[in-house]
Short mmCIF file of C-alpha atoms in Angstrom, two decimals:
data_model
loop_
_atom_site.label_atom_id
_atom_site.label_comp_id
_atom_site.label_asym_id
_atom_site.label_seq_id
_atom_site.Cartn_x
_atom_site.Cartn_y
_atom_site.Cartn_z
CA UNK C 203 98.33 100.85 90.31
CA UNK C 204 101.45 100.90 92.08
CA UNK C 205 105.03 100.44 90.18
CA UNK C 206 107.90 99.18 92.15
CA UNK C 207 111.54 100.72 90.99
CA UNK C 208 114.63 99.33 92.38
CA UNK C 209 116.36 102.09 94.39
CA UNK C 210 119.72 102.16 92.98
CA UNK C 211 119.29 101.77 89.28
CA UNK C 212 115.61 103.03 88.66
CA UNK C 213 114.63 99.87 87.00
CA UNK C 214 110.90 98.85 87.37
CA UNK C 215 110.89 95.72 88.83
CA UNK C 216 106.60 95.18 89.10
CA UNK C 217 103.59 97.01 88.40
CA UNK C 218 100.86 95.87 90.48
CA UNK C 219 97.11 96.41 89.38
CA UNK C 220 96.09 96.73 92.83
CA UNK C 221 92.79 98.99 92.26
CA UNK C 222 93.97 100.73 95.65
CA UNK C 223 93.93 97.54 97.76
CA UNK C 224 97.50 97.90 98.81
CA UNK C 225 97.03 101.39 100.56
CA UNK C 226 93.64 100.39 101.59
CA UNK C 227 94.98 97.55 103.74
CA UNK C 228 98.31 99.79 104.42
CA UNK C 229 96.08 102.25 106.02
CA UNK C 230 93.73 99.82 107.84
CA UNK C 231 97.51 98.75 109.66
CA UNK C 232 98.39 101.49 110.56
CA UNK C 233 95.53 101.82 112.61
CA UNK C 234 95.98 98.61 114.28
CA UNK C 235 99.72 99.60 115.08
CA UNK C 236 98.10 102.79 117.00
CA UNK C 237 96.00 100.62 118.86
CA UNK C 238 98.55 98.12 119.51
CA UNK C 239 100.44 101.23 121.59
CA UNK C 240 98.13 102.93 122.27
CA UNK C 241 94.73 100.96 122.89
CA UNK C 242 94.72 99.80 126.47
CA UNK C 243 95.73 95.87 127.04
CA UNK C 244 91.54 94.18 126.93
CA UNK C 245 89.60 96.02 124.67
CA UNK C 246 85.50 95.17 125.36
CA UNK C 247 84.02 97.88 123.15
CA UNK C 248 85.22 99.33 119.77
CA UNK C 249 83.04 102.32 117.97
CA UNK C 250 83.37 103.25 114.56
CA UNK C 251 82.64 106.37 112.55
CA UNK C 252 81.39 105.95 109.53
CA UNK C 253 80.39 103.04 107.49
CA UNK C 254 82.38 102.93 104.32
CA UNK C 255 85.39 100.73 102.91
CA UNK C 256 87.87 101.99 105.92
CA UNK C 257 85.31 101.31 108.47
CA UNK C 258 85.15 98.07 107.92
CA UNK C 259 89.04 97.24 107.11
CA UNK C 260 90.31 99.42 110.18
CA UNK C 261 87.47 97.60 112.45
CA UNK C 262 88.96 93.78 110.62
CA UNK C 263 92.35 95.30 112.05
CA UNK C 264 91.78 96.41 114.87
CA UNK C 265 90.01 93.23 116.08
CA UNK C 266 93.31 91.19 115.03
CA UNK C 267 95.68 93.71 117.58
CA UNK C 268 92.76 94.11 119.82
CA UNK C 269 90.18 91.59 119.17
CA UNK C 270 86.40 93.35 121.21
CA UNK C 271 83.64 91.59 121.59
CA UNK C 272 81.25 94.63 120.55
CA UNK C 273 81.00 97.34 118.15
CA UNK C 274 79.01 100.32 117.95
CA UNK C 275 78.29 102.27 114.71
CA UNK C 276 77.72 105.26 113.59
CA UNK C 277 76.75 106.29 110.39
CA UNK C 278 74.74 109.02 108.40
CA UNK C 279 72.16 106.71 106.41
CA UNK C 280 70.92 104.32 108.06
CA UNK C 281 70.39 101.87 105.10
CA UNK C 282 74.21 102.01 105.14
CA UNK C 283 74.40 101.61 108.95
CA UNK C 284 72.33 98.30 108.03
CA UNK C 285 74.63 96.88 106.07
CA UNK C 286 77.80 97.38 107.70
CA UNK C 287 76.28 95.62 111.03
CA UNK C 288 75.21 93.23 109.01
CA UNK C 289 78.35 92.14 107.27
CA UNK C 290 80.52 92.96 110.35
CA UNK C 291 78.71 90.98 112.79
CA UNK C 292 79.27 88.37 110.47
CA UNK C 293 82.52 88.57 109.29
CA UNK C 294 83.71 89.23 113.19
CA UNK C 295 81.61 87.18 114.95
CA UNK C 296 80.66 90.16 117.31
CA UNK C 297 77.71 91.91 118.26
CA UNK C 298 77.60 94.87 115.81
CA UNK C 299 74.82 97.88 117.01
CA UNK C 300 73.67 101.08 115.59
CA UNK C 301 74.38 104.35 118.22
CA UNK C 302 74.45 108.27 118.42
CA UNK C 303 78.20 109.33 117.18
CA UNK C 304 78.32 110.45 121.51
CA UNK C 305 77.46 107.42 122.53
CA UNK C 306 79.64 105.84 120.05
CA UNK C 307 82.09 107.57 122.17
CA UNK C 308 81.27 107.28 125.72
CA UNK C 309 80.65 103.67 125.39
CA UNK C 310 84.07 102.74 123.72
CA UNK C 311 87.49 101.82 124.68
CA UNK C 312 89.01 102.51 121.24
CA UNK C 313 86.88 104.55 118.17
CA UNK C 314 88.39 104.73 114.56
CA UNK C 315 86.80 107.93 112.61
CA UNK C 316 86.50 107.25 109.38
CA UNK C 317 84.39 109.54 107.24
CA UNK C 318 85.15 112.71 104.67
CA UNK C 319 84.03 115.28 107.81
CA UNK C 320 84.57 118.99 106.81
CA UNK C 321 82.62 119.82 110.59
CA UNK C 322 83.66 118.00 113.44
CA UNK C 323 82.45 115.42 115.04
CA UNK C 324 83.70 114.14 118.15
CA UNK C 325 83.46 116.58 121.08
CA UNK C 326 85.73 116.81 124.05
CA UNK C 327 82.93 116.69 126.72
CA UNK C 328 82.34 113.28 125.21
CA UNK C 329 85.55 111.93 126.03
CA UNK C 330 86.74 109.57 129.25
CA UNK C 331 89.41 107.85 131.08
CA UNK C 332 91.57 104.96 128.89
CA UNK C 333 89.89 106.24 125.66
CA UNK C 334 92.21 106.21 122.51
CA UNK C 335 90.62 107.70 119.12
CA UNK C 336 92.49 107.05 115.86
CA UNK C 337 91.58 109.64 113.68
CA UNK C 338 92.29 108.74 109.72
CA UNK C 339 89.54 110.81 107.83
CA UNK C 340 91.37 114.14 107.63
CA UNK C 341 93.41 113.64 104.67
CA UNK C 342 93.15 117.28 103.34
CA UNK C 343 93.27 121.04 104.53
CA UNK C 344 89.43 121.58 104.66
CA UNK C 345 87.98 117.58 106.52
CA UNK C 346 87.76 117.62 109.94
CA UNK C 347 86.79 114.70 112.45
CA UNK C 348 87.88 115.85 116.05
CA UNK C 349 86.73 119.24 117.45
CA UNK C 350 90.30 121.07 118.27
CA UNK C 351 89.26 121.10 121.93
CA UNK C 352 89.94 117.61 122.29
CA UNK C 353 93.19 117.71 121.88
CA UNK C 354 93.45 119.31 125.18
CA UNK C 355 92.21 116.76 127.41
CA UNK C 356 94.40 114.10 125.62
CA UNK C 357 97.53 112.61 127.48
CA UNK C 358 99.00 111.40 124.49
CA UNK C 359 98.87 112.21 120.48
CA UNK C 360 100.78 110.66 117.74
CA UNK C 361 101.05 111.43 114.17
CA UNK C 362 102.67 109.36 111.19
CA UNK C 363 104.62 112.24 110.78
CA UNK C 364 103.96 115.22 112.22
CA UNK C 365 105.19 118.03 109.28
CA UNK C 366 102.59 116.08 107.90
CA UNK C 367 99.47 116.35 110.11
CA UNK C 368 100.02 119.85 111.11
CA UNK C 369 99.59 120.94 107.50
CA UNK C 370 96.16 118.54 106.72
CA UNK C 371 95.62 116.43 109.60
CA UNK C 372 93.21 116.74 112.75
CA UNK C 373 96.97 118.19 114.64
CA UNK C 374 96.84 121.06 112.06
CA UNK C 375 93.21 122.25 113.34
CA UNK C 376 94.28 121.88 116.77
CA UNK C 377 97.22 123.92 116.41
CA UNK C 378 95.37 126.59 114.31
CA UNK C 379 93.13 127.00 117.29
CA UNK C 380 96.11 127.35 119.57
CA UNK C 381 95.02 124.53 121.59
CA UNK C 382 98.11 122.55 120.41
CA UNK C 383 101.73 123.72 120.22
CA UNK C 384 103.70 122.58 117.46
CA UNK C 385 106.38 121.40 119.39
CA UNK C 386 104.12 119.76 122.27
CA UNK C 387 105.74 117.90 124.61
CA UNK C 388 103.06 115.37 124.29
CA UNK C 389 103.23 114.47 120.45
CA UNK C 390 105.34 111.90 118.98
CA UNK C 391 105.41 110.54 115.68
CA UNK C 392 104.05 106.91 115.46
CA UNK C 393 107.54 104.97 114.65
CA UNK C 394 109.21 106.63 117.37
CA UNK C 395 106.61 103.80 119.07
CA UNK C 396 107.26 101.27 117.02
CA UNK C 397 111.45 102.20 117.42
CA UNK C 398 110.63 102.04 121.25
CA UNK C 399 112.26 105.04 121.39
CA UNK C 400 109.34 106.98 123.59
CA UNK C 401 106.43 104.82 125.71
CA UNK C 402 103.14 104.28 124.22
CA UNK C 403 100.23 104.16 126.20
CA UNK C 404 101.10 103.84 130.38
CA UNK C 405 98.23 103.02 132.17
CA UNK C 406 94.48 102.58 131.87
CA UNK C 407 94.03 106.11 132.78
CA UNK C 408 95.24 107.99 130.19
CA UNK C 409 93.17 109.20 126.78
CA UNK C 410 95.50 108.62 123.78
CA UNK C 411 95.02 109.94 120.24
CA UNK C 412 96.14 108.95 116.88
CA UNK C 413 96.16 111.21 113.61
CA UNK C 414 96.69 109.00 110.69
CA UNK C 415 96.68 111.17 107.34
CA UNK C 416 98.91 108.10 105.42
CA UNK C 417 102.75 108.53 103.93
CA UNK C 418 104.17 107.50 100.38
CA UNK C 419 106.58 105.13 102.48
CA UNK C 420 103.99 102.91 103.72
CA UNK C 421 102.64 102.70 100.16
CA UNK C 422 106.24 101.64 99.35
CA UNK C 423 106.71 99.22 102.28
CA UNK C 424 103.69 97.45 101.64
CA UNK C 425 104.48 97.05 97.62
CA UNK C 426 107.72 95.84 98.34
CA UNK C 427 106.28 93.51 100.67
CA UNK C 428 103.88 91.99 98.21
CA UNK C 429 106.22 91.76 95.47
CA UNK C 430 108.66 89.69 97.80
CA UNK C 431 105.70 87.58 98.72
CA UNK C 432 104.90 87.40 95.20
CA UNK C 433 108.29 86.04 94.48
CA UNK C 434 108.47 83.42 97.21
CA UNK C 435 105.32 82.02 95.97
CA UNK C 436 106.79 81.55 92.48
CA UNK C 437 110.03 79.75 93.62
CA UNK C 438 107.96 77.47 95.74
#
């Protein structure tokens, strides 16, 4: 559950017996806000990672920022693959298929990782021109999505905040591995993008990268926002 408190006095104003649906959906936005800087402009193909509650909310995201008109899968049992084509394709109205976590890669514009990896997964040879990867599995010290050689033929890598990610995220492999500096002139956090303060994604060219491993403030901003929602529907 999440309880609201108002700032200045402490005073709980809500508790809301969410389950984890709030930061479920807060997380699944983020991911579209990547995209939406860092995705190029016409999206054909989207790949996905993994086939579990965040594959399927960041993929329902995604389409609304970038809405594809295919998806490719990957997933580790394939009576699990099954089942997330089949709800996806119909949820999204899309053709949904099955693929090889490389081809999953090669074949995309934009691919969302989304699984509990402790060994990576995507490899740098896999990568090409106007790919962006939002990485949101690495949560912790020990998972791992993104081989730390990627991160070397990317033009472009944000973080939600970057203190943050080099401790647990993806950045924090890449910069054990020396093949990131910690003050890179390439990474940026992601609401310096949404501030406009630094240029998302440039041209169709470059291969963008997003390390998402979620803040208490989002939790926080999207409470507040149901609760006021909450509260306009009652006065209506």
């Amino acid at each position: 559950m999440m309880i609201l408190l108002r700032s200045v006095t402490g005073v709980p104003e809500a508790v809301l017996m969410d389950n984890g649906y709030l930061t479920d959906i807060r997380t699944a936005c983020a991911g579209a806000i990547a995209a939406k800087y860092l995705a190029k402009a016409h999206v054909e193909t989207a790949g996905v990672i993994g086939t579990g509650l965040q594959a399927r909310l960041q993929m329902e995201a995604l389409h609304i920022m970038r809405p594809f008109k295919r998806l490719l899968v990957y997933g580790r049992r394939a009576e699990a693959v099954d089942a997330y084509i089949g709800e996806m394709s119909a949820k999204l109205g899309i053709v949904c298929e099955t693929a090889a976590a490389e081809e999953v890669v090669r074949q995309s514009d934009v691919v969302v990782t989304t699984t509990p990896s402790r060994e990576p997964i995507v490899q740098q040879e896999w990568l090409h021109e106007g790919l962006h990867i939002t990485a949101m599995g690495a949560d912790t010290e020990l998972k791992q999505e993104l081989d730390a050689e990627v991160f070397r033929k990317a033009d472009l890598i944000v973080c939600d905040v970057k203190a943050q990610c080099l401790k647990y995220g993806e950045v924090h492999h890449a910069a054990d591995y020396g093949v990131l500096q910690r003050e890179d002139a390439r990474m940026f956090e992601l609401g310096a993008l949404t501030a406009k303060t630094v240029p998302g994604r440039e041209n169709d060219r470059q291969i963008t990268l997003c390390d998402l491993t979620g803040t208490g403030v989002q939790d926080t901003a999207i409470a507040r926002y149901a609760f006021e929602r909450l509260m306009k529907m009652k006065t209506v």
